[in-house]
PDB file of C-alpha atoms in Angstrom:
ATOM      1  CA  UNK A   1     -24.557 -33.006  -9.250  1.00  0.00           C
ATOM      2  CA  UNK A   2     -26.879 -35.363  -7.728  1.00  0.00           C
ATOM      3  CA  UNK A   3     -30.522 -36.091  -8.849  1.00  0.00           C
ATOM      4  CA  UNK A   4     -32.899 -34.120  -6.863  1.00  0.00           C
ATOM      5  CA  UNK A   5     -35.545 -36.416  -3.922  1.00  0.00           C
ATOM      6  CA  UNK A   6     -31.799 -38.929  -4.805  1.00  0.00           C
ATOM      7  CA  UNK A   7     -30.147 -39.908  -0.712  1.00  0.00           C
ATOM      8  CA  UNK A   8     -27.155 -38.687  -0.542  1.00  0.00           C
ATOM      9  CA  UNK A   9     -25.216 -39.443   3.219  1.00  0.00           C
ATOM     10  CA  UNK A  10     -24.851 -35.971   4.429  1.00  0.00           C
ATOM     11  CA  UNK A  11     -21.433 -36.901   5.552  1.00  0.00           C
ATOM     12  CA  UNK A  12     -20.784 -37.136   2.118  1.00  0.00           C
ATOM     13  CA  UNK A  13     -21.446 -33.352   1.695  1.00  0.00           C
ATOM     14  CA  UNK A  14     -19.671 -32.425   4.791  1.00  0.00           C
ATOM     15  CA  UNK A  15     -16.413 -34.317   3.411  1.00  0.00           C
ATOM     16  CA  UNK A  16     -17.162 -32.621  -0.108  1.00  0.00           C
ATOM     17  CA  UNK A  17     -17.086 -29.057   1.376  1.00  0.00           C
ATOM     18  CA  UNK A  18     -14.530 -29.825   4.124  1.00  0.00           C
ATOM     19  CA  UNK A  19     -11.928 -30.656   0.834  1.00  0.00           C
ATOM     20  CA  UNK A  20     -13.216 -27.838  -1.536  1.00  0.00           C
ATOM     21  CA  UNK A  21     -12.655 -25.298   1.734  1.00  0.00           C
ATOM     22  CA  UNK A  22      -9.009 -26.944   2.550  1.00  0.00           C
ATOM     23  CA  UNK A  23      -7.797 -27.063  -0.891  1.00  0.00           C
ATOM     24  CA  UNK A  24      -9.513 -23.616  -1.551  1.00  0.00           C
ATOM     25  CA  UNK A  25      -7.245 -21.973   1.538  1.00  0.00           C
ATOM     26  CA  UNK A  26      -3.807 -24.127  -0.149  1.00  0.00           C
ATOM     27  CA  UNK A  27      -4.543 -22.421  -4.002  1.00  0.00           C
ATOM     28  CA  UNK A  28      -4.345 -18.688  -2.425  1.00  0.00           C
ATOM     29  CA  UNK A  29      -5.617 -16.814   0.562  1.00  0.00           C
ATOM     30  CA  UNK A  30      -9.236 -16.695  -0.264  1.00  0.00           C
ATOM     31  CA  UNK A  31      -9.757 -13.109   1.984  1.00  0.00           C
ATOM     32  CA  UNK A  32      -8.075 -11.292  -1.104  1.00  0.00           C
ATOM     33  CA  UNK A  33     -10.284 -12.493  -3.609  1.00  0.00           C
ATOM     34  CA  UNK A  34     -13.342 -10.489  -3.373  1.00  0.00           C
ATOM     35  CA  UNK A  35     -10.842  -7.329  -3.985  1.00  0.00           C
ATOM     36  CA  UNK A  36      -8.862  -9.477  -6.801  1.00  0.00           C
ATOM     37  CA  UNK A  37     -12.498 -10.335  -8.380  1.00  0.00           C
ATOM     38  CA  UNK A  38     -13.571  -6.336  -7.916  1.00  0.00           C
ATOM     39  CA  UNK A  39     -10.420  -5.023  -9.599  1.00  0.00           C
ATOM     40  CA  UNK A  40     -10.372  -7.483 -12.262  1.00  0.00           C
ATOM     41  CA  UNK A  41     -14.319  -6.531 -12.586  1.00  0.00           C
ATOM     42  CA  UNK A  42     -13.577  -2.771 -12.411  1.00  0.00           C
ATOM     43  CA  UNK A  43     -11.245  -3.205 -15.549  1.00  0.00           C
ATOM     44  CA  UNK A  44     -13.391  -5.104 -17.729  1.00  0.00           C
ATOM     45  CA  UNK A  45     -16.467  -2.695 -16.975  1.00  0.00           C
ATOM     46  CA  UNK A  46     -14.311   0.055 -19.200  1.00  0.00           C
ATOM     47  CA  UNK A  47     -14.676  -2.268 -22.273  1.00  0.00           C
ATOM     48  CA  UNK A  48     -17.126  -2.786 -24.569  1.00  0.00           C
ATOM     49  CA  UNK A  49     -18.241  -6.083 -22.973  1.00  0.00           C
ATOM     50  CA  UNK A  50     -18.720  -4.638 -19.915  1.00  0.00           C
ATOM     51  CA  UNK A  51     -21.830  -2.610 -21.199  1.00  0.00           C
ATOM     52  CA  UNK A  52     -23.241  -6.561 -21.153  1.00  0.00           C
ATOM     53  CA  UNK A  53     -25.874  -6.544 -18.918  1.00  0.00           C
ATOM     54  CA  UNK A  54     -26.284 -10.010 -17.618  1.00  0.00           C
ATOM     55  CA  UNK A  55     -22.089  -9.630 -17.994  1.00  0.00           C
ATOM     56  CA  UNK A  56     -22.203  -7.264 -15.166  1.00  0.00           C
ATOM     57  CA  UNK A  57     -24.894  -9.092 -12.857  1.00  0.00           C
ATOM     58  CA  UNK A  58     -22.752 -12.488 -13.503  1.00  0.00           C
ATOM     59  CA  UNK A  59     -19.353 -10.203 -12.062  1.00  0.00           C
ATOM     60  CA  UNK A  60     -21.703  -8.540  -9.275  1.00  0.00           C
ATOM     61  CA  UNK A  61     -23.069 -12.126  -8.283  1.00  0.00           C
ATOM     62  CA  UNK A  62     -19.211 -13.356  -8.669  1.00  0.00           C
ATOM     63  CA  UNK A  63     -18.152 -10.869  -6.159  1.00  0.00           C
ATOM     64  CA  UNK A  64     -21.387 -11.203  -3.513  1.00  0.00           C
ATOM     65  CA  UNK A  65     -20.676 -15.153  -3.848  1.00  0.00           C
ATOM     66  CA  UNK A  66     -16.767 -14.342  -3.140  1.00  0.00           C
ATOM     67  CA  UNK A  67     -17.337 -11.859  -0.390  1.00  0.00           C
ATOM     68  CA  UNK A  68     -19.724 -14.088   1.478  1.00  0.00           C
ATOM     69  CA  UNK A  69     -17.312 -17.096   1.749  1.00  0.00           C
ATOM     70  CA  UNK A  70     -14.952 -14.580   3.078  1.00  0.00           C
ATOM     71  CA  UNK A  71     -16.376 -13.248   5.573  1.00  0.00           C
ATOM     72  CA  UNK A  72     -18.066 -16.713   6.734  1.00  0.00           C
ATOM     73  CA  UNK A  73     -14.757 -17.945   6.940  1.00  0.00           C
ATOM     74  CA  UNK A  74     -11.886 -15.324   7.178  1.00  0.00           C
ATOM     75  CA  UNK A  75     -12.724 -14.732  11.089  1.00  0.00           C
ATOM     76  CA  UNK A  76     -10.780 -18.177  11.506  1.00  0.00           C
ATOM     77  CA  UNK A  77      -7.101 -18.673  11.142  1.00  0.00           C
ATOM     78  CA  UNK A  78      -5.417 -21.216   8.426  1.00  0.00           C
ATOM     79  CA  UNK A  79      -4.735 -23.585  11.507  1.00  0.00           C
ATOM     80  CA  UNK A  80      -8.376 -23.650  12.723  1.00  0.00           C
ATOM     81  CA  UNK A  81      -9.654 -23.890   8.813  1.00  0.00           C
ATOM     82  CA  UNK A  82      -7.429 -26.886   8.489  1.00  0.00           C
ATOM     83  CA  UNK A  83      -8.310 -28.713  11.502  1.00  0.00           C
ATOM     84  CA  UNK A  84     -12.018 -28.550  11.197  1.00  0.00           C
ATOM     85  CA  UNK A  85     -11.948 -29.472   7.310  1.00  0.00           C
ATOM     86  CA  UNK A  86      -9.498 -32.453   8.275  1.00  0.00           C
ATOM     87  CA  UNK A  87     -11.697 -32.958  11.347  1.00  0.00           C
ATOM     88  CA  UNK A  88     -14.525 -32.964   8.881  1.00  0.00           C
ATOM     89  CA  UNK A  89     -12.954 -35.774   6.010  1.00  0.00           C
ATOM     90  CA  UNK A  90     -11.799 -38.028   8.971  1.00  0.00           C
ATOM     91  CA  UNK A  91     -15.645 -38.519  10.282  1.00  0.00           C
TER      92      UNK A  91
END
């Protein structure tokens, strides 16, 4: 992570997030993991860690993070994901 009042080219952080999106969508669709994180969640809630408190905001933050990425990008198809991010890197 950079040094805060540090330039950084904002191009740089374009290309950054354009490769963490692409090779996000190539690991697994990421639409399915806000319901992957909840039922994985859901299951550790009936242990003993779950009664954790700052365990269960972590998981609730986890899945708000998850389901916000989601639905900011899950409107667009694979093809129009991959041209923008390689759109993005080539700039």
């Amino acid at each position: 992570m950079q040094t805060e009042n540090q330039k950084t080219p904002e191009t740089a952080v374009l290309t950054a997030m354009a490769k963490f999106l692409s090779d996000l969508w190539f690991e697994d669709d990421f639409r399915d993991q806000p319901e992957y994180l909840s039922e994985i969640f859901e299951a550790l809630l009936l242990t003993e860690m779950g009664d954790y408190q700052d365990f269960r905001i972590k998981m609730i933050s986890c899945i708000r993070t998850s389901k916000m990425l989601a639905d900011t990008i899950g409107s667009f198809s694979d093809l129009e994901i991959n041209n923008a991010c390689k759109k993005i890197m080539n700039a």
